[in-house]
Coordinates of C-alpha atoms in Angstrom, one line a residue:
Chain P
M1 CA -18.2 3.4 -14.4
N2 CA -22.2 2.5 -16.0
E3 CA -23.8 3.7 -13.0
S4 CA -27.5 5.2 -12.6
V5 CA -27.2 8.3 -11.1
G6 CA -28.6 7.7 -7.9
S7 CA -27.2 4.9 -7.1
R8 CA -23.4 5.0 -6.2
P9 CA -22.5 4.0 -2.5
V10 CA -21.7 7.2 -1.0
D11 CA -25.9 7.9 -1.2
L12 CA -25.8 5.4 1.4
L13 CA -22.8 7.5 3.4
N14 CA -24.9 10.6 2.3
A15 CA -28.1 8.8 4.5
A16 CA -27.0 7.7 7.3
K17 CA -24.9 11.7 8.1
G18 CA -26.7 12.5 11.4
K19 CA -27.1 8.7 12.4
T20 CA -25.1 6.0 14.1
V21 CA -23.1 3.9 12.6
L22 CA -20.8 1.2 13.0
V23 CA -17.2 1.0 11.2
E24 CA -15.1 -2.0 11.3
L25 CA -11.8 -1.6 11.1
K26 CA -8.3 -3.2 9.7
N27 CA -7.0 -3.3 12.9
G28 CA -10.1 -5.7 14.6
H29 CA -11.4 -3.1 16.3
S30 CA -14.8 -0.8 15.1
L31 CA -16.0 2.2 16.2
T32 CA -19.8 3.1 17.4
G33 CA -20.2 7.0 16.8
K34 CA -22.9 9.2 15.1
L35 CA -21.4 10.3 11.5
V36 CA -20.6 13.3 11.4
A37 CA -19.0 14.2 7.4
F38 CA -17.0 12.5 5.0
D39 CA -14.8 12.9 2.4
M40 CA -14.1 11.8 -1.1
H41 CA -10.9 8.9 0.1
V42 CA -13.8 8.1 2.7
N43 CA -12.5 9.8 5.7
L44 CA -15.3 10.1 8.5
T45 CA -15.6 12.2 11.7
L46 CA -17.6 10.8 14.1
E47 CA -19.7 11.6 17.3
D48 CA -20.1 10.0 20.7
T49 CA -17.5 7.4 19.5
E50 CA -16.8 4.0 21.0
E51 CA -14.4 1.6 20.3
K52 CA -15.0 -1.7 21.0
K53 CA -13.5 -5.5 20.6
D54 CA -14.9 -8.5 20.0
D55 CA -18.4 -6.7 20.9
Q56 CA -16.2 -5.4 24.4
T57 CA -16.2 -1.4 24.7
L58 CA -12.5 -0.3 25.1
R59 CA -13.0 3.3 25.7
K60 CA -15.2 6.5 24.6
L61 CA -13.5 8.9 22.9
G62 CA -15.5 11.5 22.5
S63 CA -15.5 13.4 18.5
I64 CA -12.7 11.5 16.3
F65 CA -10.9 11.7 12.9
V66 CA -10.5 8.1 11.2
R67 CA -8.4 8.0 7.9
G68 CA -10.0 6.0 5.3
D69 CA -8.0 3.7 4.6
M70 CA -8.4 1.9 8.4
I71 CA -12.0 1.4 6.9
I72 CA -13.3 -2.2 6.2
L73 CA -17.0 -1.5 6.3
I74 CA -19.7 1.2 7.8
S75 CA -22.8 0.6 8.8
P76 CA -26.0 2.7 9.4
T77 CA -28.1 0.0 10.6
V78 CA -26.3 -0.8 14.2
Chain G
M1 CA -5.4 -1.6 -23.2
N2 CA -7.3 -3.1 -26.2
E3 CA -10.5 -4.2 -24.5
S4 CA -12.9 -4.2 -27.5
V5 CA -16.8 -2.5 -26.2
G6 CA -18.7 -4.8 -24.5
S7 CA -16.3 -6.6 -22.9
R8 CA -15.2 -5.4 -18.7
P9 CA -14.8 -6.0 -15.8
V10 CA -16.9 -4.1 -14.5
D11 CA -20.0 -5.3 -16.8
L12 CA -19.9 -8.1 -14.6
L13 CA -20.5 -6.0 -11.9
N14 CA -23.6 -3.3 -13.3
A15 CA -25.5 -7.2 -14.4
A16 CA -25.4 -8.8 -10.7
K17 CA -27.0 -4.9 -9.5
G18 CA -30.5 -5.8 -7.0
K19 CA -28.8 -9.8 -7.2
T20 CA -27.0 -10.9 -4.2
V21 CA -22.9 -11.8 -4.7
L22 CA -20.9 -13.1 -2.5
V23 CA -17.7 -10.5 -2.0
E24 CA -14.4 -11.9 -0.5
L25 CA -12.6 -9.3 1.5
K26 CA -8.8 -9.3 2.3
N27 CA -9.0 -10.5 6.8
G28 CA -10.8 -13.4 5.6
H29 CA -14.0 -13.1 5.9
S30 CA -16.7 -12.8 3.7
L31 CA -20.0 -10.9 3.2
T32 CA -23.7 -12.4 0.5
G33 CA -26.4 -9.2 0.0
K34 CA -27.8 -7.9 -2.4
L35 CA -25.3 -6.0 -4.7
V36 CA -26.6 -1.6 -5.0
A37 CA -24.5 0.3 -6.2
F38 CA -20.5 0.1 -6.3
D39 CA -17.5 3.3 -7.6
M40 CA -14.9 3.1 -10.4
H41 CA -12.3 2.1 -6.6
V42 CA -15.0 -1.7 -6.8
N43 CA -16.6 0.6 -3.1
L44 CA -19.7 -1.3 -3.2
T45 CA -22.9 -0.9 -0.3
L46 CA -25.4 -4.3 -0.3
E47 CA -27.8 -4.2 1.5
D48 CA -29.7 -7.4 3.4
T49 CA -25.9 -8.6 4.6
E50 CA -24.6 -11.6 5.9
E51 CA -20.5 -12.0 7.2
K52 CA -19.3 -15.1 7.0
K53 CA -16.1 -16.7 8.1
D54 CA -15.7 -20.5 6.7
D55 CA -19.7 -20.2 5.4
Q56 CA -20.6 -19.7 9.2
T57 CA -22.5 -16.8 9.7
L58 CA -21.2 -13.9 11.9
R59 CA -23.5 -11.8 12.6
K60 CA -25.9 -9.8 10.2
L61 CA -25.4 -6.5 9.1
G62 CA -28.1 -4.8 7.2
S63 CA -26.7 -2.5 4.6
I64 CA -23.6 -1.5 4.5
F65 CA -21.0 0.6 2.3
V66 CA -17.5 -1.7 2.1
R67 CA -14.5 0.4 1.2
G68 CA -12.4 -1.6 -2.6
D69 CA -9.5 -2.2 -1.1
M70 CA -10.6 -4.9 1.0
I71 CA -11.8 -6.9 -1.6
I72 CA -10.3 -9.9 -3.7
L73 CA -13.3 -11.1 -5.5
I74 CA -16.7 -10.8 -6.4
S75 CA -19.1 -13.6 -7.3
P76 CA -22.9 -13.0 -8.7
T77 CA -22.9 -16.5 -9.1
V78 CA -24.0 -18.3 -5.3
Chain X
M1 CA 9.8 3.2 -21.6
N2 CA 10.9 2.7 -24.5
E3 CA 8.9 -1.1 -25.9
S4 CA 8.5 -1.0 -28.9
V5 CA 4.4 -1.7 -30.7
G6 CA 3.6 -5.0 -30.2
S7 CA 5.6 -5.6 -27.4
R8 CA 3.4 -5.1 -24.0
P9 CA 2.8 -7.1 -21.0
V10 CA -1.3 -6.6 -22.2
D11 CA -1.2 -8.5 -25.6
L12 CA 0.2 -11.4 -23.5
L13 CA -3.8 -11.2 -21.8
N14 CA -5.3 -9.8 -25.0
A15 CA -4.5 -13.0 -26.8
A16 CA -5.5 -14.7 -23.7
K17 CA -9.0 -14.0 -24.1
G18 CA -11.3 -16.8 -23.6
K19 CA -9.4 -18.7 -22.6
T20 CA -8.2 -20.9 -19.2
V21 CA -5.7 -19.2 -17.2
L22 CA -4.9 -19.9 -14.0
V23 CA -4.5 -16.9 -11.1
E24 CA -2.1 -16.7 -8.2
L25 CA -2.9 -14.6 -5.3
K26 CA -1.8 -12.9 -3.0
N27 CA -3.6 -15.0 -0.3
G28 CA -1.6 -17.7 -1.7
H29 CA -5.3 -19.0 -3.1
S30 CA -4.4 -19.5 -7.2
L31 CA -8.3 -19.1 -9.3
T32 CA -8.5 -21.5 -13.3
G33 CA -11.2 -20.0 -15.1
K34 CA -11.9 -18.2 -18.8
L35 CA -10.7 -15.1 -19.3
V36 CA -13.4 -12.5 -19.7
A37 CA -12.0 -9.4 -20.0
F38 CA -9.5 -7.1 -18.0
D39 CA -8.9 -3.5 -17.4
M40 CA -6.1 -1.8 -16.7
H41 CA -5.6 -1.6 -13.1
V42 CA -4.9 -5.6 -14.0
N43 CA -9.2 -6.0 -11.7
L44 CA -10.5 -9.9 -14.6
T45 CA -13.3 -10.9 -15.4
L46 CA -13.9 -14.5 -14.9
E47 CA -15.9 -17.7 -16.2
D48 CA -16.7 -21.3 -15.2
T49 CA -14.2 -20.2 -12.0
E50 CA -12.4 -23.4 -9.5
E51 CA -10.1 -21.1 -6.2
K52 CA -7.1 -23.7 -5.3
K53 CA -4.6 -24.4 -2.8
D54 CA -2.2 -26.3 -2.9
D55 CA -3.9 -27.7 -5.7
Q56 CA -7.0 -28.6 -4.1
T57 CA -9.9 -27.3 -5.2
L58 CA -12.0 -26.0 -2.4
R59 CA -14.8 -24.7 -4.4
K60 CA -16.3 -24.2 -7.3
L61 CA -17.0 -19.7 -8.4
G62 CA -18.9 -19.5 -11.6
S63 CA -18.2 -15.5 -12.7
I64 CA -16.0 -13.9 -11.2
F65 CA -15.1 -10.3 -10.2
V66 CA -11.6 -10.3 -9.0
R67 CA -9.3 -7.0 -8.2
G68 CA -6.5 -6.8 -9.9
D69 CA -4.7 -6.3 -6.4
M70 CA -5.1 -9.5 -5.2
I71 CA -3.2 -10.6 -8.0
I72 CA 1.0 -11.5 -8.3
L73 CA 0.3 -13.5 -12.0
I74 CA -1.7 -14.6 -14.5
S75 CA -0.3 -17.8 -17.3
P76 CA -2.6 -19.1 -19.9
T77 CA -0.5 -22.3 -20.2
V78 CA -2.4 -24.5 -17.9
Chain U
M1 CA 15.7 14.5 -10.8
N2 CA 18.7 14.9 -12.6
E3 CA 19.7 11.8 -15.0
S4 CA 21.7 12.3 -18.0
V5 CA 19.9 10.0 -21.0
G6 CA 21.0 7.3 -21.1
S7 CA 21.6 6.3 -17.7
R8 CA 17.7 5.5 -16.2
P9 CA 17.1 1.7 -14.0
V10 CA 15.1 0.2 -17.5
D11 CA 18.0 0.8 -20.2
L12 CA 19.4 -2.8 -17.9
L13 CA 15.6 -3.7 -19.0
N14 CA 15.8 -2.6 -22.4
A15 CA 18.8 -4.4 -22.4
A16 CA 17.3 -7.5 -21.5
K17 CA 14.6 -7.8 -23.3
G18 CA 14.4 -11.5 -25.4
K19 CA 17.0 -13.5 -22.5
T20 CA 16.6 -15.0 -19.4
V21 CA 16.0 -13.3 -15.8
L22 CA 15.6 -14.2 -12.6
V23 CA 12.6 -11.7 -11.0
E24 CA 13.0 -12.3 -7.4
L25 CA 9.3 -11.6 -5.6
K26 CA 7.6 -10.7 -2.6
N27 CA 6.2 -13.8 -1.4
G28 CA 9.8 -15.2 -0.9
H29 CA 9.5 -17.0 -4.9
S30 CA 11.5 -16.2 -7.8
L31 CA 10.9 -16.7 -10.9
T32 CA 13.7 -17.5 -13.7
G33 CA 12.3 -17.1 -17.7
K34 CA 12.5 -15.1 -21.1
L35 CA 11.9 -11.1 -20.7
V36 CA 9.4 -10.4 -23.6
A37 CA 7.8 -7.6 -22.6
F38 CA 7.3 -4.7 -19.5
D39 CA 5.5 -1.4 -18.9
M40 CA 5.9 1.8 -16.6
H41 CA 4.5 -0.1 -13.0
V42 CA 7.1 -3.1 -14.2
N43 CA 4.6 -5.4 -15.2
L44 CA 6.7 -8.7 -16.9
T45 CA 6.1 -10.7 -19.3
L46 CA 8.1 -13.9 -19.5
E47 CA 8.0 -17.0 -21.4
D48 CA 9.4 -20.7 -20.6
T49 CA 9.1 -19.7 -16.7
E50 CA 10.5 -21.4 -14.0
E51 CA 8.7 -20.8 -10.6
K52 CA 11.3 -22.0 -7.8
K53 CA 11.9 -20.9 -4.2
D54 CA 15.5 -22.0 -2.3
D55 CA 16.5 -23.0 -5.9
Q56 CA 14.8 -25.5 -5.5
T57 CA 12.1 -25.6 -8.7
L58 CA 8.4 -25.4 -7.4
R59 CA 6.4 -25.2 -11.6
K60 CA 7.1 -24.9 -14.8
L61 CA 4.3 -22.3 -15.5
G62 CA 5.2 -21.5 -20.1
S63 CA 4.4 -18.0 -20.1
I64 CA 3.1 -15.4 -17.4
F65 CA 2.1 -11.8 -17.2
V66 CA 3.6 -10.8 -13.2
R67 CA 2.6 -7.8 -11.9
G68 CA 5.2 -5.2 -11.2
D69 CA 4.2 -4.5 -7.5
M70 CA 4.9 -7.7 -6.8
I71 CA 9.3 -8.0 -7.6
I72 CA 11.5 -7.0 -5.3
L73 CA 14.2 -7.1 -7.8
I74 CA 15.2 -8.5 -12.0
S75 CA 18.6 -9.5 -12.8
P76 CA 19.6 -10.6 -16.7
T77 CA 22.8 -12.4 -15.3
V78 CA 21.9 -15.4 -14.8
Chain J
M1 CA 7.4 22.7 0.0
N2 CA 10.7 25.1 1.0
E3 CA 13.7 23.8 0.1
S4 CA 16.8 26.5 -1.1
V5 CA 18.2 24.4 -4.7
G6 CA 21.3 21.9 -4.5
S7 CA 19.8 20.3 -1.2
R8 CA 17.1 18.5 -2.4
P9 CA 17.4 14.5 -1.3
V10 CA 18.3 13.1 -4.9
D11 CA 21.5 15.5 -4.7
L12 CA 22.9 12.4 -2.4
L13 CA 22.2 9.7 -5.4
N14 CA 22.6 12.0 -7.9
A15 CA 26.8 12.2 -5.9
A16 CA 27.2 8.4 -5.6
K17 CA 26.3 7.6 -9.0
G18 CA 28.9 5.3 -10.5
K19 CA 30.9 4.6 -6.4
T20 CA 29.5 1.7 -4.4
V21 CA 26.3 2.0 -2.0
L22 CA 24.3 0.7 0.5
V23 CA 20.8 -0.2 -0.1
E24 CA 18.1 -1.8 2.3
L25 CA 15.7 -3.6 1.8
K26 CA 11.9 -4.4 3.3
N27 CA 12.7 -8.0 3.0
G28 CA 15.6 -8.2 6.2
H29 CA 18.3 -7.9 2.9
S30 CA 20.4 -5.7 1.5
L31 CA 22.4 -5.1 -1.7
T32 CA 25.7 -3.3 -2.0
G33 CA 27.1 -2.9 -5.4
K34 CA 28.3 -0.1 -8.0
L35 CA 24.5 3.0 -8.3
V36 CA 24.2 2.9 -12.8
A37 CA 20.6 4.4 -12.5
F38 CA 17.6 5.5 -10.5
D39 CA 14.4 7.5 -11.4
M40 CA 11.8 8.9 -9.8
H41 CA 10.2 5.7 -8.3
V42 CA 13.3 5.4 -6.6
N43 CA 13.7 2.7 -8.6
L44 CA 17.6 2.0 -9.2
T45 CA 19.8 0.1 -11.3
L46 CA 23.1 -1.5 -9.7
E47 CA 26.2 -3.8 -11.1
D48 CA 28.5 -5.8 -9.7
T49 CA 25.5 -6.2 -6.8
E50 CA 25.9 -8.9 -3.4
E51 CA 22.9 -9.4 -1.5
K52 CA 23.1 -10.3 2.0
K53 CA 21.5 -10.7 5.3
D54 CA 22.6 -10.1 8.9
D55 CA 26.3 -9.1 6.9
Q56 CA 26.8 -12.5 5.2
T57 CA 27.0 -12.7 1.5
L58 CA 23.4 -14.3 0.1
R59 CA 24.7 -14.5 -3.7
K60 CA 25.8 -12.4 -5.9
L61 CA 23.9 -10.6 -8.6
G62 CA 25.7 -8.7 -11.6
S63 CA 23.6 -6.3 -12.9
I64 CA 20.2 -5.9 -11.0
F65 CA 17.3 -4.1 -11.6
V66 CA 15.3 -2.6 -8.4
R67 CA 11.8 -1.6 -7.7
G68 CA 11.8 1.4 -5.5
D69 CA 9.2 0.2 -3.0
M70 CA 11.5 -2.9 -1.8
I71 CA 13.6 0.3 -1.0
I72 CA 14.7 1.5 3.4
L73 CA 17.8 2.9 2.6
I74 CA 20.3 4.4 0.8
S75 CA 23.8 3.8 1.7
P76 CA 27.0 5.7 -0.3
T77 CA 29.0 6.0 1.8
V78 CA 29.9 2.4 2.4
Chain N
M1 CA -7.0 22.3 4.0
N2 CA -7.8 25.3 5.2
E3 CA -4.6 25.8 7.2
S4 CA -3.4 29.5 7.4
V5 CA 0.3 30.2 5.9
G6 CA 3.0 29.6 8.0
S7 CA 1.6 26.9 9.8
R8 CA 2.4 24.0 8.0
P9 CA 3.4 20.5 9.0
V10 CA 6.9 21.0 7.0
D11 CA 7.7 23.9 8.9
L12 CA 8.9 21.8 11.5
L13 CA 11.1 19.9 9.0
N14 CA 12.4 23.1 6.9
A15 CA 13.1 24.3 10.8
A16 CA 15.5 21.2 11.0
K17 CA 17.1 21.5 8.4
G18 CA 20.6 20.9 9.4
K19 CA 20.0 19.9 13.0
T20 CA 19.8 16.4 14.1
V21 CA 16.7 15.0 14.0
L22 CA 15.9 11.1 15.7
V23 CA 13.1 9.3 12.9
E24 CA 11.0 6.6 13.5
L25 CA 10.9 3.7 11.0
K26 CA 8.3 1.8 10.5
N27 CA 10.7 -1.8 10.4
G28 CA 10.7 -0.9 14.3
H29 CA 14.5 0.3 13.6
S30 CA 15.0 4.6 14.2
L31 CA 17.4 6.8 12.9
T32 CA 20.1 10.2 14.4
G33 CA 21.9 11.6 11.7
K34 CA 21.9 15.6 10.9
L35 CA 19.1 16.3 8.1
V36 CA 19.9 17.9 5.1
A37 CA 17.2 17.6 2.6
F38 CA 13.4 16.5 2.7
D39 CA 10.8 15.7 -0.8
M40 CA 7.4 16.5 -1.4
H41 CA 7.6 12.9 -0.3
V42 CA 9.1 12.9 2.8
N43 CA 12.4 11.2 1.3
L44 CA 15.2 12.8 3.5
T45 CA 19.0 12.7 3.6
L46 CA 20.5 12.7 6.5
E47 CA 24.1 12.8 7.8
D48 CA 26.6 11.3 10.5
T49 CA 23.6 8.8 11.2
E50 CA 23.4 6.3 13.3
E51 CA 20.4 2.9 13.2
K52 CA 19.6 2.7 16.6
K53 CA 17.1 -0.5 17.7
D54 CA 15.7 0.3 21.5
D55 CA 18.5 3.0 21.9
Q56 CA 21.5 1.3 21.6
T57 CA 23.4 1.9 17.9
L58 CA 23.0 -1.5 15.3
R59 CA 26.2 0.9 13.2
K60 CA 26.8 4.1 11.7
L61 CA 25.6 4.7 8.8
G62 CA 27.8 8.3 7.5
S63 CA 25.5 10.0 5.1
I64 CA 22.1 8.7 4.3
F65 CA 19.2 9.4 1.9
V66 CA 15.8 6.9 3.9
R67 CA 12.4 6.4 2.0
G68 CA 9.3 9.0 2.9
D69 CA 7.2 5.8 3.2
M70 CA 9.1 3.5 5.6
I71 CA 8.8 7.3 8.2
I72 CA 6.3 7.2 11.4
L73 CA 8.0 10.1 13.0
I74 CA 10.8 12.5 12.6
S75 CA 11.4 15.1 15.8
P76 CA 13.8 17.4 15.9
T77 CA 14.4 17.6 19.7
V78 CA 16.8 15.0 20.1
Chain I
M1 CA -19.0 13.9 -2.9
N2 CA -22.4 15.5 -1.8
E3 CA -21.5 16.6 1.7
S4 CA -22.9 20.5 2.0
V5 CA -20.2 23.5 3.9
G6 CA -19.1 22.9 6.9
S7 CA -19.8 19.3 7.1
R8 CA -16.2 18.2 5.8
P9 CA -13.8 15.5 8.0
V10 CA -11.6 18.6 8.3
D11 CA -13.2 20.5 10.1
L12 CA -12.7 18.9 13.2
L13 CA -8.9 19.3 12.6
N14 CA -9.1 22.3 11.7
A15 CA -11.0 23.3 15.2
A16 CA -8.6 21.3 17.1
K17 CA -5.5 23.0 16.5
G18 CA -3.9 24.5 19.4
K19 CA -5.5 22.0 21.7
T20 CA -4.4 18.8 23.0
V21 CA -5.1 15.6 20.8
L22 CA -5.2 12.0 21.0
V23 CA -3.2 10.3 17.7
E24 CA -4.1 6.3 17.2
L25 CA -1.1 4.5 15.1
K26 CA -0.9 1.6 13.4
N27 CA 2.1 0.2 14.8
G28 CA -0.5 0.2 18.4
H29 CA 1.7 3.2 19.8
S30 CA -0.3 6.4 20.3
L31 CA 0.7 10.0 20.8
T32 CA -0.6 12.8 22.6
G33 CA 0.4 16.5 21.8
K34 CA -1.1 19.8 21.0
L35 CA -1.9 19.9 17.2
V36 CA -0.3 22.5 15.2
A37 CA -0.3 21.8 11.5
F38 CA -1.9 18.9 9.1
D39 CA -2.3 18.7 5.8
M40 CA -4.2 16.9 3.3
H41 CA -2.0 13.7 4.3
V42 CA -3.0 14.0 6.9
N43 CA 0.8 14.5 7.8
L44 CA 1.3 16.7 11.7
T45 CA 3.0 18.1 13.7
L46 CA 2.7 17.6 17.5
E47 CA 3.7 19.8 20.5
D48 CA 4.7 18.4 23.6
T49 CA 4.7 15.4 22.3
E50 CA 3.9 12.0 24.6
E51 CA 4.1 8.3 23.0
K52 CA 2.1 5.8 24.2
K53 CA 1.1 2.3 24.6
D54 CA -0.7 0.3 26.4
D55 CA -1.7 3.6 28.8
Q56 CA 1.4 4.0 29.7
T57 CA 4.2 6.6 28.1
L58 CA 7.1 5.4 26.5
R59 CA 8.9 8.7 26.3
K60 CA 8.5 12.7 26.1
L61 CA 9.2 13.7 22.2
G62 CA 8.3 17.0 21.6
S63 CA 7.6 19.0 18.8
I64 CA 7.5 16.3 16.3
F65 CA 6.6 15.8 12.2
V66 CA 4.4 12.0 11.7
R67 CA 3.7 11.1 8.1
G68 CA -0.4 11.2 7.8
D69 CA 0.2 7.3 6.2
M70 CA 0.7 5.6 9.6
I71 CA -2.4 7.7 11.4
I72 CA -5.2 5.1 12.4
L73 CA -7.5 7.6 14.2
I74 CA -7.8 11.7 16.0
S75 CA -9.5 12.5 19.1
P76 CA -9.2 16.3 20.4
T77 CA -11.9 15.1 23.5
V78 CA -9.0 13.7 25.6

């Protein structure tokens, strides 16, 4: 695929490292936390994570590993 | 597969870079935003994104990373 | 697999390029439009697309990219 | 896997080329038509296809491409 | 993975060739028939097949090709 | 991934060979039987298998092949 | 993908070995147990495992193998 250099989807994730992101999951829940790392499967680690549903905090989860195949979208602009 | 040069599905996505696209998701929601980048899994990054359901804006999401396996279709002709 | 030359499923798609096709999707919707291109994942681009459900037109979508993993069947004989 | 030569599942499909087959789909519909071609993903092309549900013909589809991942089973003995 | 020689799951399927097997499918149906062949995706061909639901025969299907990804389990000890 | 030698998930399965295991399936059923073999897809063969739902035995299945993609978890400590 | 060395999602799992973790599963159940091992598919082995739903213990499972494709998230900070 003909993307120009410097214009890949992972650029957004690299720029978001160390910042708070919103992660929408396929089970209808969402997570907010600081993005620590990601890999080629979009597996993530987050810190200071909160799990939410319909904008209500369900619980605090601290540091977590999230499987990439559960993720719909990631937004660094919370 | 015998596609002629210049006739691949990604041509449409390359031509849509920098333009507003509609993205239909498998969870029944849709996204509109400016297409910034995509990769071979059809993972996308969008800017100035709005999430909608049944033509009603649910929220504004700014810049986002969307996992390709959640996408039904992408239309640059909004 | 022992298919003879000239007898592959993609032959039907190659012959349908530039013609109107019906695309049945896994979400119960269907698309009709002119087949522009396809790739090895059966990702498609269509032009002059209409999205339908139960034979009723839901909306016109113009040019679109369709993810192959959402497709049930493609019929060039509309 | 230790199959002997001449004893592979695709042998049945090769023998069925040019004959009418029944194709059960994961959405509860079935297709009957003449098997024209198949590939390693069990993508199929059929001719003179009829789509059925609970033994009732829903519509005639002519020549179609069917994505292999929608298929439950194929029976040449209709 | 450290399986010893002669102790692989496919050994059971090889030993079952030519015998009647029960095949449980992910759609809640089951098949009984003579196992003719299988491949590395656990695609199967069966002969003299009967399709059942809740121990009731739905229909006789003769020779069929079954896609491996629809299979829950295979039991040669019917 | 940086696992130390001798600390892999399959070690548990290797140690369980010849012993009775509980296998939870994605369709809500569970199986108990003697683990005979497994492969890299976590396909299993079991002997003297019982299929259960909510702790009630549904039926005895003898020797079976189980597709790995239907498995949630395997517990050798029944 | 441009992750710096020492900043990969699996670092969190490596650091959690020998500690109690919470594992959320796609079927709505959760597991708590001591993380013994994991592999590149995020298949896990846990010891002293409890299976829970809505914070209620359903049963104790001892040592188990968990298939990675059933996992939503893993939290070492229970």
